[in-house]
CSV table of C-alpha atoms in Angstrom, one decimal:
chain,number,residue,atom,x,y,z
A,27,UNK,CA,-50.3,-76.3,72.4
A,28,UNK,CA,-47.8,-73.3,72.6
A,29,UNK,CA,-45.6,-73.8,69.6
A,30,UNK,CA,-41.3,-72.4,69.6
A,31,UNK,CA,-39.8,-70.7,66.2
A,32,UNK,CA,-36.1,-69.9,65.5
A,33,UNK,CA,-34.2,-67.9,63.3
A,34,UNK,CA,-32.3,-68.7,61.5
A,35,UNK,CA,-32.7,-72.0,61.4
A,36,UNK,CA,-28.4,-73.0,60.1
A,37,UNK,CA,-26.3,-70.0,60.4
A,38,UNK,CA,-22.6,-70.1,58.7
A,39,UNK,CA,-19.7,-68.4,61.5
A,40,UNK,CA,-15.6,-67.6,62.6
A,41,UNK,CA,-13.8,-68.1,65.3
A,42,UNK,CA,-14.7,-65.0,67.4
A,43,UNK,CA,-17.7,-64.5,65.9
A,44,UNK,CA,-21.5,-62.3,68.2
A,45,UNK,CA,-24.0,-64.5,67.4
A,46,UNK,CA,-27.2,-64.0,67.5
A,47,UNK,CA,-30.5,-66.6,68.1
A,48,UNK,CA,-33.7,-66.1,68.3
A,49,UNK,CA,-37.0,-67.9,69.4
A,50,UNK,CA,-40.8,-67.2,69.4
A,51,UNK,CA,-43.4,-68.4,71.4
A,52,UNK,CA,-46.6,-68.1,69.7
A,53,UNK,CA,-48.7,-67.1,72.8
A,54,UNK,CA,-46.5,-65.1,75.8
A,55,UNK,CA,-44.6,-67.4,78.5
A,56,UNK,CA,-43.5,-65.1,80.7
A,57,UNK,CA,-40.0,-66.0,81.3
A,58,UNK,CA,-39.7,-69.3,81.1
A,59,UNK,CA,-38.0,-69.6,78.9
A,60,UNK,CA,-34.5,-72.6,78.9
A,61,UNK,CA,-31.7,-72.8,75.7
A,62,UNK,CA,-30.7,-75.9,75.5
A,63,UNK,CA,-26.8,-77.0,73.1
A,64,UNK,CA,-27.1,-80.7,71.4
A,65,UNK,CA,-23.8,-81.9,69.7
A,66,UNK,CA,-23.8,-84.7,67.3
A,67,UNK,CA,-25.2,-88.3,69.1
A,68,UNK,CA,-25.1,-86.6,72.4
A,69,UNK,CA,-28.1,-85.3,74.4
A,70,UNK,CA,-28.9,-81.7,74.7
A,71,UNK,CA,-26.7,-79.3,77.4
A,72,UNK,CA,-28.7,-76.8,78.9
A,73,UNK,CA,-26.7,-74.0,78.7
A,74,UNK,CA,-29.9,-70.8,80.5
A,75,UNK,CA,-33.4,-71.5,82.5
A,76,UNK,CA,-35.7,-68.8,82.7
A,77,UNK,CA,-34.3,-66.4,80.0
A,78,UNK,CA,-31.5,-65.3,81.1
A,79,UNK,CA,-30.0,-67.1,84.4
A,80,UNK,CA,-26.3,-69.4,82.9
A,81,UNK,CA,-26.3,-72.8,84.8
A,82,UNK,CA,-23.7,-74.0,86.4
A,83,UNK,CA,-20.3,-74.5,84.3
A,84,UNK,CA,-21.7,-72.6,81.2
A,85,UNK,CA,-19.1,-70.2,79.8
A,86,UNK,CA,-20.1,-66.5,80.8
A,87,UNK,CA,-20.3,-65.8,76.3
A,88,UNK,CA,-23.4,-67.3,76.2
A,89,UNK,CA,-25.8,-65.1,77.6
A,90,UNK,CA,-30.0,-64.8,77.3
A,91,UNK,CA,-32.1,-62.3,76.7
A,92,UNK,CA,-36.2,-61.5,76.8
A,93,UNK,CA,-39.5,-61.5,78.6
A,94,UNK,CA,-42.6,-62.8,76.9
A,95,UNK,CA,-42.4,-64.0,73.0
A,96,UNK,CA,-39.3,-63.5,72.2
A,97,UNK,CA,-36.1,-63.9,73.5
A,98,UNK,CA,-32.5,-64.2,72.3
A,99,UNK,CA,-29.6,-66.8,73.2
A,100,UNK,CA,-26.0,-65.2,72.2
A,101,UNK,CA,-23.0,-66.6,72.0
A,102,UNK,CA,-20.1,-63.0,72.1
A,103,UNK,CA,-17.5,-64.4,71.3
A,104,UNK,CA,-17.5,-68.0,68.8
A,105,UNK,CA,-15.8,-71.2,70.0
A,106,UNK,CA,-14.3,-74.1,68.5
A,107,UNK,CA,-16.0,-75.7,70.6
A,108,UNK,CA,-19.8,-73.9,70.1
A,109,UNK,CA,-19.9,-75.1,66.8
A,110,UNK,CA,-23.6,-77.8,67.2
A,111,UNK,CA,-27.1,-77.0,67.5
A,112,UNK,CA,-29.5,-74.7,70.0
A,113,UNK,CA,-32.7,-75.0,70.9
A,114,UNK,CA,-35.4,-73.4,73.1
A,115,UNK,CA,-37.5,-74.4,75.3
A,116,UNK,CA,-40.7,-73.4,76.5
A,117,UNK,CA,-41.5,-74.6,80.0
A,118,UNK,CA,-45.3,-72.2,80.8
A,119,UNK,CA,-47.2,-74.8,80.4
A,120,UNK,CA,-48.1,-78.2,79.1
A,121,UNK,CA,-47.2,-79.5,76.7
A,122,UNK,CA,-44.0,-78.5,77.1
A,123,UNK,CA,-42.4,-76.9,73.1
A,124,UNK,CA,-38.7,-77.0,71.6
A,125,UNK,CA,-38.3,-74.9,69.0
A,126,UNK,CA,-36.6,-76.7,65.4
A,127,UNK,CA,-33.4,-76.0,66.5
A,128,UNK,CA,-30.3,-73.7,65.2
A,129,UNK,CA,-27.1,-75.0,63.2
A,130,UNK,CA,-24.4,-73.4,64.6
A,131,UNK,CA,-21.7,-74.2,61.3
A,132,UNK,CA,-17.7,-73.0,60.8
A,133,UNK,CA,-18.1,-70.1,57.9
B,6,UNK,CA,-21.8,-86.0,90.5
B,7,UNK,CA,-26.0,-86.8,88.6
B,8,UNK,CA,-25.5,-89.7,86.2
B,9,UNK,CA,-28.7,-91.1,84.1
B,10,UNK,CA,-27.7,-93.7,82.3
B,11,UNK,CA,-30.6,-95.6,79.6
B,12,UNK,CA,-31.0,-99.5,78.1
B,13,UNK,CA,-29.0,-100.0,75.5
B,14,UNK,CA,-30.6,-99.7,71.5
B,15,UNK,CA,-33.5,-101.5,70.0
B,16,UNK,CA,-35.2,-102.0,67.0
B,17,UNK,CA,-38.8,-103.6,67.2
B,18,UNK,CA,-41.9,-104.7,65.0
B,19,UNK,CA,-44.2,-102.4,63.9
B,20,UNK,CA,-46.9,-102.9,66.3
B,21,UNK,CA,-45.0,-103.8,69.2
B,22,UNK,CA,-44.1,-102.4,71.7
B,23,UNK,CA,-40.4,-100.3,73.3
B,24,UNK,CA,-39.3,-100.3,77.3
B,25,UNK,CA,-36.5,-98.0,77.6
B,26,UNK,CA,-35.0,-98.0,81.5
B,27,UNK,CA,-33.0,-95.1,83.1
B,28,UNK,CA,-31.0,-95.6,85.9
B,29,UNK,CA,-30.1,-92.6,88.2
B,30,UNK,CA,-27.5,-91.4,90.5
B,31,UNK,CA,-25.9,-88.8,92.3
B,32,UNK,CA,-29.1,-87.2,93.9
B,33,UNK,CA,-31.8,-87.9,95.4
B,34,UNK,CA,-34.7,-89.7,93.4
B,35,UNK,CA,-37.5,-88.8,94.9
B,36,UNK,CA,-36.7,-85.0,94.9
B,37,UNK,CA,-36.6,-84.7,91.0
B,38,UNK,CA,-39.1,-86.3,88.4
B,39,UNK,CA,-37.9,-87.7,84.9
B,40,UNK,CA,-39.0,-86.6,81.5
B,41,UNK,CA,-38.6,-88.6,78.4
B,42,UNK,CA,-37.5,-86.6,75.6
B,43,UNK,CA,-37.0,-88.6,71.4
B,44,UNK,CA,-35.3,-87.2,68.2
B,45,UNK,CA,-36.5,-88.2,64.8
B,46,UNK,CA,-33.2,-89.0,62.6
B,47,UNK,CA,-32.4,-85.2,62.0
B,48,UNK,CA,-34.8,-83.4,64.0
B,49,UNK,CA,-35.9,-82.3,66.9
B,50,UNK,CA,-36.8,-82.9,70.9
B,51,UNK,CA,-40.1,-84.3,71.7
B,52,UNK,CA,-41.0,-84.4,75.5
B,53,UNK,CA,-43.7,-87.1,75.8
B,54,UNK,CA,-44.0,-86.9,79.1
B,55,UNK,CA,-42.9,-86.7,83.0
B,56,UNK,CA,-43.2,-88.6,85.5
B,57,UNK,CA,-42.7,-87.4,89.7
B,58,UNK,CA,-39.5,-89.6,91.5
B,59,UNK,CA,-41.4,-88.7,94.6
B,60,UNK,CA,-45.4,-90.1,93.6
B,61,UNK,CA,-45.3,-90.9,90.4
B,62,UNK,CA,-48.1,-88.1,89.0
B,63,UNK,CA,-48.1,-88.4,85.3
B,64,UNK,CA,-48.5,-85.7,83.2
B,65,UNK,CA,-48.3,-86.5,79.0
B,66,UNK,CA,-47.9,-85.4,75.5
B,67,UNK,CA,-51.4,-85.7,74.1
B,68,UNK,CA,-48.8,-87.1,70.8
B,69,UNK,CA,-48.3,-90.5,72.6
B,70,UNK,CA,-51.2,-90.6,75.6
B,71,UNK,CA,-53.2,-93.7,75.2
B,72,UNK,CA,-49.6,-95.2,74.0
B,73,UNK,CA,-47.3,-94.9,76.0
B,74,UNK,CA,-46.6,-95.1,80.3
B,75,UNK,CA,-43.7,-94.0,82.7
B,76,UNK,CA,-43.0,-95.4,86.2
B,77,UNK,CA,-40.5,-95.6,88.7
B,78,UNK,CA,-38.7,-98.2,90.8
B,79,UNK,CA,-37.2,-96.6,94.2
B,80,UNK,CA,-36.0,-99.2,95.1
B,81,UNK,CA,-34.0,-98.5,92.7
B,82,UNK,CA,-33.8,-95.3,91.7
B,83,UNK,CA,-34.2,-96.1,88.2
B,84,UNK,CA,-37.8,-94.5,85.8
B,85,UNK,CA,-38.9,-96.7,83.0
B,86,UNK,CA,-40.8,-95.4,80.1
B,87,UNK,CA,-42.7,-97.9,77.9
B,88,UNK,CA,-44.3,-97.2,74.8
B,89,UNK,CA,-46.9,-99.7,72.4
B,90,UNK,CA,-48.3,-99.8,69.0
B,91,UNK,CA,-45.3,-99.3,67.6
B,92,UNK,CA,-45.3,-97.1,64.2
B,93,UNK,CA,-42.2,-96.6,62.3
B,94,UNK,CA,-42.9,-92.2,63.3
B,95,UNK,CA,-41.7,-94.0,66.4
B,96,UNK,CA,-37.6,-94.5,65.7
B,97,UNK,CA,-36.5,-92.0,67.5
B,98,UNK,CA,-34.0,-91.2,70.2
B,99,UNK,CA,-35.5,-91.6,73.5
B,100,UNK,CA,-33.6,-89.8,76.1
B,101,UNK,CA,-34.6,-89.4,79.9
B,102,UNK,CA,-33.8,-86.2,81.6
B,103,UNK,CA,-33.6,-85.0,84.9
B,104,UNK,CA,-36.9,-82.4,85.6
B,105,UNK,CA,-35.1,-79.9,87.5
B,106,UNK,CA,-36.7,-76.0,89.5
B,107,UNK,CA,-39.7,-75.3,86.6
B,108,UNK,CA,-39.3,-77.9,83.7
B,109,UNK,CA,-35.6,-78.1,83.1
B,110,UNK,CA,-34.0,-80.7,82.2
B,111,UNK,CA,-30.7,-79.9,83.2
B,112,UNK,CA,-29.2,-83.8,83.5
B,113,UNK,CA,-29.4,-85.8,81.1
B,114,UNK,CA,-28.7,-89.8,79.7
B,115,UNK,CA,-27.0,-90.1,77.5
B,116,UNK,CA,-30.0,-92.0,74.9
B,117,UNK,CA,-31.2,-95.0,73.4
B,118,UNK,CA,-32.3,-95.5,69.7
B,119,UNK,CA,-35.2,-97.5,68.4
B,120,UNK,CA,-35.5,-98.4,66.0
B,121,UNK,CA,-39.5,-99.8,64.0
B,122,UNK,CA,-39.6,-101.4,61.2
B,123,UNK,CA,-40.2,-104.9,59.1
């Protein structure tokens, strides 16, 4: 199975800050990576797919980059509604696997 | 719009089975697959498998293989996930999600809490 490792596990930031979350795959997955946002008590929401493609309706302050084993999710200017937990997911091979999550908290 | 609506919370005893439904609307059911993802309390996301809405083909995660069965009813655009021989480790929120493109999940159900307790 491909292991997905996210860092940091949590980050404290203020509104307007630039936040970067990283995700590392245990083996190369080309660009087969997605990012999801999850708020407490809610289902995950797809933000980014194919490493850098923005899902429809997602604000442009979210961006993704990377290929192979190293990927990043960047929020260019953190907004109040962005405080949530973020997960990466590899779609290169079965079983599909997720990272452990990064909680973005209010500083 | 695309919607996935799941059945309600369940409480089961160890050793029992649970069957969760996921009724879809707003898209052509047979053009997409449905995946099942679970989340234990305070934990991350675990992919359990998926089923094709077109032909019913399935792919299950090794961890639940042999205990899980995913089915569909195309007449009602509903997907089902049955998990047998439950243990406390199966206590989790179970989500269905529409499989889109290359195994991305672009629409999700609201989740179903399954509690396994004696």
